[in-house]
Coordinates of C-alpha atoms and ligand atoms in Angstrom, one line a residue:
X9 CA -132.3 -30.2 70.8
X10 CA -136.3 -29.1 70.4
X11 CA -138.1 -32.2 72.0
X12 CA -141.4 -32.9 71.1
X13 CA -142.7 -32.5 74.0
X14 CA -142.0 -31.2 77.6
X15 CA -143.9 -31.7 81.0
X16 CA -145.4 -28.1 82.2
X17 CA -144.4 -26.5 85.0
X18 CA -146.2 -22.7 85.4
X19 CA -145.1 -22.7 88.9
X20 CA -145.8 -23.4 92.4
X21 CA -146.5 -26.7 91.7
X22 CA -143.7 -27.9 94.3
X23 CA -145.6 -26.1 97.1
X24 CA -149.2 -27.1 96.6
X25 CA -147.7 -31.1 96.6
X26 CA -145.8 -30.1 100.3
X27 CA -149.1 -28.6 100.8
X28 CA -150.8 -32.1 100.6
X29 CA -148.7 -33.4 102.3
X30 CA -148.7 -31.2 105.5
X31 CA -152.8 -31.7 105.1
X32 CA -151.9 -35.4 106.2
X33 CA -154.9 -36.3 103.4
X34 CA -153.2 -38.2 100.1
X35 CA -156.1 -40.2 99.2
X36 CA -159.1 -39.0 96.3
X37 CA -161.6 -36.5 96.8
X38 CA -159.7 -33.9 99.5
X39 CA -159.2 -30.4 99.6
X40 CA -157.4 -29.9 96.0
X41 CA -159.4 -32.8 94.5
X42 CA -162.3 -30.9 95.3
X43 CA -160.5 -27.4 94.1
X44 CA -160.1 -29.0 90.7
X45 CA -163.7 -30.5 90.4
X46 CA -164.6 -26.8 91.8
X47 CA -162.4 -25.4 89.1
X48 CA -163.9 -27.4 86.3
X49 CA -168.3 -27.0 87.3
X50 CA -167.5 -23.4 87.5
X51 CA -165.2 -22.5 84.6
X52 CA -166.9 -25.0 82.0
X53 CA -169.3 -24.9 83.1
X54 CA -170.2 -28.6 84.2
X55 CA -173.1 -29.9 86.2
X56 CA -170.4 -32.5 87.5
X57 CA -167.1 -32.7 87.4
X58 CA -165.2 -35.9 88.9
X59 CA -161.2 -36.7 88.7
X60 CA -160.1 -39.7 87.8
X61 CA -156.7 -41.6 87.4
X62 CA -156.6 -41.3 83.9
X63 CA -159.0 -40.2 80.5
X64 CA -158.6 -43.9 79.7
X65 CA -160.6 -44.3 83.0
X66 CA -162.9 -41.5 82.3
X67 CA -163.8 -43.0 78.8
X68 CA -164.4 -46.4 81.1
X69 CA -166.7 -45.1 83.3
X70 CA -168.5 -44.1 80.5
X71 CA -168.9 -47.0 79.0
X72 CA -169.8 -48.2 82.2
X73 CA -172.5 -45.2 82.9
X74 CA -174.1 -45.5 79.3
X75 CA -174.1 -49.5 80.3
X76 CA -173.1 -50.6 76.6
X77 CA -172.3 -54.1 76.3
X78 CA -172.7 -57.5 74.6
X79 CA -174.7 -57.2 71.6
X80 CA -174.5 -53.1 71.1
X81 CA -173.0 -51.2 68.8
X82 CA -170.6 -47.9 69.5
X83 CA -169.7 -45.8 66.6
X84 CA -166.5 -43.4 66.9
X85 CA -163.6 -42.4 64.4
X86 CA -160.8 -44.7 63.4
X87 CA -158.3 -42.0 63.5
X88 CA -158.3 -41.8 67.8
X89 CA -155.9 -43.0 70.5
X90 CA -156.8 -46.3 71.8
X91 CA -158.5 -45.8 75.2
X92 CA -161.5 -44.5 73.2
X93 CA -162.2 -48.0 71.5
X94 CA -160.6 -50.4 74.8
X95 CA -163.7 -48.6 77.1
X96 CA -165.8 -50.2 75.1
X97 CA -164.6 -53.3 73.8
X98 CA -163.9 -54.3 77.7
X99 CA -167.6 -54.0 78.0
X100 CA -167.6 -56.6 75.2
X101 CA -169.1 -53.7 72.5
X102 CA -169.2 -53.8 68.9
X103 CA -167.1 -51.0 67.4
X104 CA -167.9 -49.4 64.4
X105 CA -164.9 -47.0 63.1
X106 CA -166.3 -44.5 60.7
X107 CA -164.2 -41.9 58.4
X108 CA -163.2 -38.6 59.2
X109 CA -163.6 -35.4 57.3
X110 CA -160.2 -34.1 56.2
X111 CA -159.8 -30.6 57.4
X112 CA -160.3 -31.5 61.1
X113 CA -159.6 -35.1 61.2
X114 CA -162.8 -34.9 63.4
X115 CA -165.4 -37.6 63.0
X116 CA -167.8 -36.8 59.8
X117 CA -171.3 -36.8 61.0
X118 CA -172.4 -38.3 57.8
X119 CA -170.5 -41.3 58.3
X120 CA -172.1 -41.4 61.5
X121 CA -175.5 -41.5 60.3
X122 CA -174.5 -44.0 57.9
X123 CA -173.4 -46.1 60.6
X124 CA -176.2 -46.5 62.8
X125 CA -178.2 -49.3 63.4
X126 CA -181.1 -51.1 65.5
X127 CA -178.1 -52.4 67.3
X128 CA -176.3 -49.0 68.3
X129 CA -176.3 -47.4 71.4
X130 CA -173.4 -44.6 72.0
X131 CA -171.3 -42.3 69.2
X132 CA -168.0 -41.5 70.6
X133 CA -166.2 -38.6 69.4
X134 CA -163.1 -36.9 69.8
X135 CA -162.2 -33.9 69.4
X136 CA -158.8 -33.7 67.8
X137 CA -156.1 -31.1 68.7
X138 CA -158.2 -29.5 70.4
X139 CA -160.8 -28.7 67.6
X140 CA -164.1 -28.9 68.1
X141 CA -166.3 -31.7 66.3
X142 CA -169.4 -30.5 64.5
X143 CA -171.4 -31.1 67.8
X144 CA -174.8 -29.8 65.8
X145 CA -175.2 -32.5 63.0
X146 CA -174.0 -34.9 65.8
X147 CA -176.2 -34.5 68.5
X148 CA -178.7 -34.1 65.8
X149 CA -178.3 -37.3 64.8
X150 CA -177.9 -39.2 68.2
X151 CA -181.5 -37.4 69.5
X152 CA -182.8 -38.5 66.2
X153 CA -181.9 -42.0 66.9
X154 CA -181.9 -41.7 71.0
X155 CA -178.1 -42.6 71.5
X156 CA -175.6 -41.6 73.7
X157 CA -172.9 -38.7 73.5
X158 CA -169.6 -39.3 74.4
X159 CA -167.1 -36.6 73.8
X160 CA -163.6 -37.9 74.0
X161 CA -162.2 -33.9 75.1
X162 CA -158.8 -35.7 76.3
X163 CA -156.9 -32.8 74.3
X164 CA -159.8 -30.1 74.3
X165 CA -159.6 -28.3 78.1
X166 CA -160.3 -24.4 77.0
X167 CA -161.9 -25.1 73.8
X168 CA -165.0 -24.2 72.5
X169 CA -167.4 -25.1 70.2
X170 CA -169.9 -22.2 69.8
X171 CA -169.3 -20.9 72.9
X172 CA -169.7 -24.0 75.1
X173 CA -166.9 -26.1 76.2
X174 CA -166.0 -29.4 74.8
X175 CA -166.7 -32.2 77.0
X176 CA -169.9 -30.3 78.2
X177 CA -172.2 -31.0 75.1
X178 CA -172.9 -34.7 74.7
X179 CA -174.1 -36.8 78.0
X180 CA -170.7 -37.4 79.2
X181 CA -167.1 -36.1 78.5
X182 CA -163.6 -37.1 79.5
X183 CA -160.2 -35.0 79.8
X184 CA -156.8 -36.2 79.8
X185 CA -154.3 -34.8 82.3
X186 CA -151.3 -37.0 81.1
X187 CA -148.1 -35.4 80.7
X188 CA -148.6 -34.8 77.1
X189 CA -151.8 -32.3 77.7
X190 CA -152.4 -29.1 78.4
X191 CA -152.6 -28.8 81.6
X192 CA -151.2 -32.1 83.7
X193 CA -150.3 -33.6 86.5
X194 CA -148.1 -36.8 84.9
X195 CA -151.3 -39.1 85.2
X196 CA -154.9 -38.0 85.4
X197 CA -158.0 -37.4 83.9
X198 CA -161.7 -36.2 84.8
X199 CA -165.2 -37.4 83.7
X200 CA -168.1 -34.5 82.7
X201 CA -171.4 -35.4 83.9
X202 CA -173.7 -33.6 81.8
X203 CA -176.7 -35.5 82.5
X204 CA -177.9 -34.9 86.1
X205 CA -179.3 -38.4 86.3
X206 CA -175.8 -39.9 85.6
X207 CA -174.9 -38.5 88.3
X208 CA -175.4 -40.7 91.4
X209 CA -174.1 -43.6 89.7
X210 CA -170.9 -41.9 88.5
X211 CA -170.3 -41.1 92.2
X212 CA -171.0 -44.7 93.1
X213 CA -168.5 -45.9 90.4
X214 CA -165.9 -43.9 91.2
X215 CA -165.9 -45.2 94.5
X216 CA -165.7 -49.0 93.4
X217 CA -169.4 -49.2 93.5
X218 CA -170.3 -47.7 96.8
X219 CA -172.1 -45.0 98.0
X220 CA -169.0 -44.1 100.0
X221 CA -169.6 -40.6 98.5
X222 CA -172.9 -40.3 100.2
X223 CA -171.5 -41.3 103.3
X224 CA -168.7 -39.0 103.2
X225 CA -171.3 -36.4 102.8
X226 CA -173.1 -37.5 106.1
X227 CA -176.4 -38.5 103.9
X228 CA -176.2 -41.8 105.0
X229 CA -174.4 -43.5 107.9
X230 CA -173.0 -46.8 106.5
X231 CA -171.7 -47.7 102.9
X232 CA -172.5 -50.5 101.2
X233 CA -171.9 -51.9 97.6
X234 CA -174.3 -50.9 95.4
X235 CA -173.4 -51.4 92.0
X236 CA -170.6 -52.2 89.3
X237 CA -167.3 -50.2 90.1
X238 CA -164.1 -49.9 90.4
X239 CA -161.0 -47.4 92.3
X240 CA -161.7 -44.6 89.7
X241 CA -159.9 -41.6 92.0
X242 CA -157.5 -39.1 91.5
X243 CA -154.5 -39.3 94.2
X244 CA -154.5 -35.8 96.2
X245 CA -150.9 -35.2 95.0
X246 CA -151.6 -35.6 91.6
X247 CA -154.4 -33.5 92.6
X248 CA -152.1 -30.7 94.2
X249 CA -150.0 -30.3 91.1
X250 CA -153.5 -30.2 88.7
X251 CA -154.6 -27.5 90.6
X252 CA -151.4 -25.2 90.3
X253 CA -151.8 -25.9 86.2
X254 CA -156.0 -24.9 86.4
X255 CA -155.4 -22.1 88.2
X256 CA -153.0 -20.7 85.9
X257 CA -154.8 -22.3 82.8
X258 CA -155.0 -18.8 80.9
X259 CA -151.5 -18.3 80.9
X260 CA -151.1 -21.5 79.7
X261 CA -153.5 -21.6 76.8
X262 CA -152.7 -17.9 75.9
X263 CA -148.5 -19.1 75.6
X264 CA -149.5 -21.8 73.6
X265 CA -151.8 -20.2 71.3
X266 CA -148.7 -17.7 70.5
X267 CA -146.3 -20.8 69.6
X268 CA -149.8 -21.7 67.8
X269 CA -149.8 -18.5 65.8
X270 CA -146.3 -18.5 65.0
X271 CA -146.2 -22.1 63.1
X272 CA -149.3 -21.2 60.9
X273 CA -147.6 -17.2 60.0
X274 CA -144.7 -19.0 59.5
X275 CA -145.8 -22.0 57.6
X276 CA -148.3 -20.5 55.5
X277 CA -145.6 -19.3 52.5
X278 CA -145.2 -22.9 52.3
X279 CA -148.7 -23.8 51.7
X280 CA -149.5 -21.6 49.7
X281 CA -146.5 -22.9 47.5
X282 CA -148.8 -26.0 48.0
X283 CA -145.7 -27.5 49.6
X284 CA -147.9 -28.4 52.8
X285 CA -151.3 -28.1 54.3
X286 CA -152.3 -27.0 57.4
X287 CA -155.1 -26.8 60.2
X288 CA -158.4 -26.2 59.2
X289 CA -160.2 -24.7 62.5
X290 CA -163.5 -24.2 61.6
X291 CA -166.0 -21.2 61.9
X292 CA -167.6 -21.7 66.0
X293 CA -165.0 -23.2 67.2
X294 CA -162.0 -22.1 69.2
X295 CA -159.3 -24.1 69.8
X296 CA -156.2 -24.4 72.6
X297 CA -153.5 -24.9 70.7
X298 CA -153.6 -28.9 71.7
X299 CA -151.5 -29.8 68.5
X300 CA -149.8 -28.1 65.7
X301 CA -149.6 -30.3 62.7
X302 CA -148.8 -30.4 59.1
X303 CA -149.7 -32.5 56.4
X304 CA -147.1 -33.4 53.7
X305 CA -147.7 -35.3 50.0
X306 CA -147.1 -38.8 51.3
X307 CA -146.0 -40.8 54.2
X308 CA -143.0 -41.6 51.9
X309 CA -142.1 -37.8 52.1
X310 CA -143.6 -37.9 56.3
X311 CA -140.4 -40.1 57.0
X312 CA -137.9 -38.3 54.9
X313 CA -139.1 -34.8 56.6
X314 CA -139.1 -36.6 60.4
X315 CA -134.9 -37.6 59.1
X316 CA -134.5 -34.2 58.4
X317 CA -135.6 -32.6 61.2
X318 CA -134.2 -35.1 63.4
X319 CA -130.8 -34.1 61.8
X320 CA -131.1 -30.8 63.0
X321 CA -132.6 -32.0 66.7
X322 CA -136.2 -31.6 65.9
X323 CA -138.6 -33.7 67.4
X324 CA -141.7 -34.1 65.2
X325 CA -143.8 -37.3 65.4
X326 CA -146.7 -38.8 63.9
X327 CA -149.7 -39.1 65.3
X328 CA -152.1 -42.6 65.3
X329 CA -152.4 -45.5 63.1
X330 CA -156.4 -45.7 62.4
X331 CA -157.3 -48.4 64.8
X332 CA -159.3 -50.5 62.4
X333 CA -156.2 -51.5 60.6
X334 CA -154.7 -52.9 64.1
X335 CA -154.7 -56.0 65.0
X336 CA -156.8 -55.4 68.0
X337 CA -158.9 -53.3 66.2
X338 CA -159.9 -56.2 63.3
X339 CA -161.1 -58.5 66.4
X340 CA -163.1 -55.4 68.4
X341 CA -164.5 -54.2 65.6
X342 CA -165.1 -53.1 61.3
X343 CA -164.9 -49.8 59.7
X344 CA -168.3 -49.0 58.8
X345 CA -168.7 -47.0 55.5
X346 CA -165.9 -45.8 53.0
X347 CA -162.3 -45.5 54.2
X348 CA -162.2 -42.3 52.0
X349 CA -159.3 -40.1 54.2
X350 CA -158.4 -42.0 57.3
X351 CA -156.0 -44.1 56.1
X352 CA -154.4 -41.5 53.7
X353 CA -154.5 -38.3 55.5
X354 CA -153.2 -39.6 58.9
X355 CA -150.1 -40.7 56.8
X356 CA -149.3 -37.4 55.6
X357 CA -149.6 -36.2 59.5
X358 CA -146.9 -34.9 61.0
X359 CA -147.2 -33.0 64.8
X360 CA -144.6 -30.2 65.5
X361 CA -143.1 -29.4 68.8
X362 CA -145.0 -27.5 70.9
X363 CA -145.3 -27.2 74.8
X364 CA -145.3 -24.4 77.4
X365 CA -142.5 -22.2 77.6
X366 CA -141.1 -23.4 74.2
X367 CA -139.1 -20.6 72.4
X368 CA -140.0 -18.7 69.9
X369 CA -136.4 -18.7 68.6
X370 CA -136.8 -22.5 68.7
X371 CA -140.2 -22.2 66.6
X372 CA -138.6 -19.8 63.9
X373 CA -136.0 -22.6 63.7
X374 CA -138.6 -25.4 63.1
X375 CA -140.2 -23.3 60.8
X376 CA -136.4 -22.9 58.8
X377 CA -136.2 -26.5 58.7
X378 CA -138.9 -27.0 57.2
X379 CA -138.4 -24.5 54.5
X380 CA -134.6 -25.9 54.1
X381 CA -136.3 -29.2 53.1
X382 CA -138.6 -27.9 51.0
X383 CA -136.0 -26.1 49.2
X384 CA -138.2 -23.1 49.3
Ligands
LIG5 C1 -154.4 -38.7 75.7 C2 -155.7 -39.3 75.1 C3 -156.4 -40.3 75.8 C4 -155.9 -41.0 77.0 O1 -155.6 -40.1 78.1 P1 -154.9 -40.7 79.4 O2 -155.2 -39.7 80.4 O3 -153.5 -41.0 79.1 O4 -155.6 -42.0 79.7 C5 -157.6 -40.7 75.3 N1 -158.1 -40.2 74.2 C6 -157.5 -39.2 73.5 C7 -158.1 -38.6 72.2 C8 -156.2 -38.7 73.9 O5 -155.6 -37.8 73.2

């Protein structure tokens, strides 16, 4: 059995959780909370770094920062998970899904520009598998227009987009620390505050709308509420085990890049028998080996190769069903320009197994698979 997917351990992850517990602290915002925001300012680097429960509350706090509501429009790709779209529709937004360019399945800044209108206030993007978006054209566009920049970086911790980190070039960014990232802690997530004068209120909603923060901090000696808000913290256990996974985060990114590296050697016979396609990762960016995907001829084909391998005890999964065509996704909001490859491409999508510590013996055996079904 090669499972999708496996939870990371690196190590030491045991001790740092006994660790908080000896502290007699549990709660957001201690010793390893503050290691990890430490981590993330330094290494990024970040003006401000703040851990939340999840990148699903991240991406609300940034809807709640950029104070998009009733009435405003928030463009973003069709092809992302749902958090990205719910942050915004719970303020009562107007979504606008735009198409994707093909090679990354990143958000197209052309579609973007398209899209906007007196009533738009934010682009969202997302940087899939890990890939950078074409930050450039984008910001380009949302200084030409004065919008917001969200970067949806749930998958994107150690990646780069000409030399800066994603999650670090638009106003905001969010990371994912699910079980299903990089580097995790089972739930978790962190919000990037890349405008200093975000800053302040992003403390204040973290803290359910206080300036508990400031108080903590001696500034002030009582805490009141102050604003909108809600409990956006990261648990110091959670914490704990997040902090074992940062500090070790080059060992994890370099062991995935390998598995990374082995898939495309491996694969590419099979493209160039134009069999499959694979990853595009464009010049300036450099990725963390988030994802490794293939694209096949049809979803017909998708489902026949996902029997196949499933035969042999290989997990491989699709990845998301463009949100405009969901039912939630038809009330919330339209797609906005041409559905030229959303829909098609992320039907030929198919994600490989790939995790920390897989083996390569297991990847050469994926690879086989997929070359027994081919016939080639
Ligand atoms: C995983 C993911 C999320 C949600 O992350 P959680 O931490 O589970 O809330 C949001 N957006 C994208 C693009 C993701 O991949």
């Amino acid at each position: 059995m090669i499972p999708f997917n496996k939870p990371c351990v690196v190590g030491g992850e045991q001790e740092a959780i006994q660790e908080a517990i000896s502290r007699g602290k549990l709660s957001g915002n201690g010793t390893f909370g503050k290691w990890c925001t430490d981590w993330l300012e330094e290494e990024l680097p970040a003006e401000k770094a703040i851990l939340t429960p999840s990148c699903t509350a991240a991406l609300e706090m940034t809807a709640l920062l950029t104070e998009v509501g009733s009435g405003d429009e928030v463009i973003m790709p069709s092809y992302t998970f749902v958090s990205t779209a719910n942050a915004y529709a719970l303020r009562g937004a107007a979504i606008r899904f735009v198409d994707i360019d093909p090679d990354t399945m990143n958000v197209d800044p052309a579609a973007i520009e398209a899209a906007v209108t007196p009533r738009t206030k934010a682009i969202v993007v997302v940087h899939y598998a890990g890939v950078g978006c074409d930050m450039d054209a984008i910001m380009e566009i949302a200084d030409a227009h004065g919008l917001w920049v969200v970067e949806d970086a749930a998958q994107g911790l150690m990646s780069t987009y000409k030399g800066r980190a994603l999650g670090t070039i638009g106003h905001l960014g969010t990371f994912s620390f699910h079980e299903t990232k990089n580097y995790q802690c089972g739930e978790g997530g962190a919000l990037i505050v890349n405008d200093p004068a975000l800053v302040e209120r992003a403390e204040i909603l973290q803290e359910k709308g206080t300036d508990r923060s400031q108080f903590v901090k001696g500034m002030i000696d009582k805490y009141t509420w102050r604003d909108l808000g809600s409990s956006y913290l990261l648990s110091e256990l959670n914490a704990a085990y997040l902090s074992v996974q940062l500090k070790h985060a080059e060992t994890i990114n370099e062991n995935r890049l390998l598995t990374w590296d082995r898939y495309l050697d491996g694969l590419e016979p099979l493209e160039e028998a134009g069999k499959i396609s694979l990853p595009v990762v464009p010049d300036g960016a450099r990725q963390n080996a988030h994802m490794f995907y293939i694209k096949v001829s049809s979803d017909a084909e998708r489902t026949e190769l996902i029997g196949w391998l499933k035969e042999k005890g290989v997990m491989a999964v699709t990845h998301y069903v463009p949100l405009h065509s969901a039912q939630a996704g038809k009330k919330f909001g339209k797609f906005s320009g041409g559905d030229r490859w959303t829909t098609t491409e992320s039907e030929k999508l198919l994600r490989l197994p790939l995790y920390y510590g897989i083996k390569q013996e297991d990847v050469d055996d994926v690879i086989r698979y997929i070359f027994n079904y081919f016939q080639v």
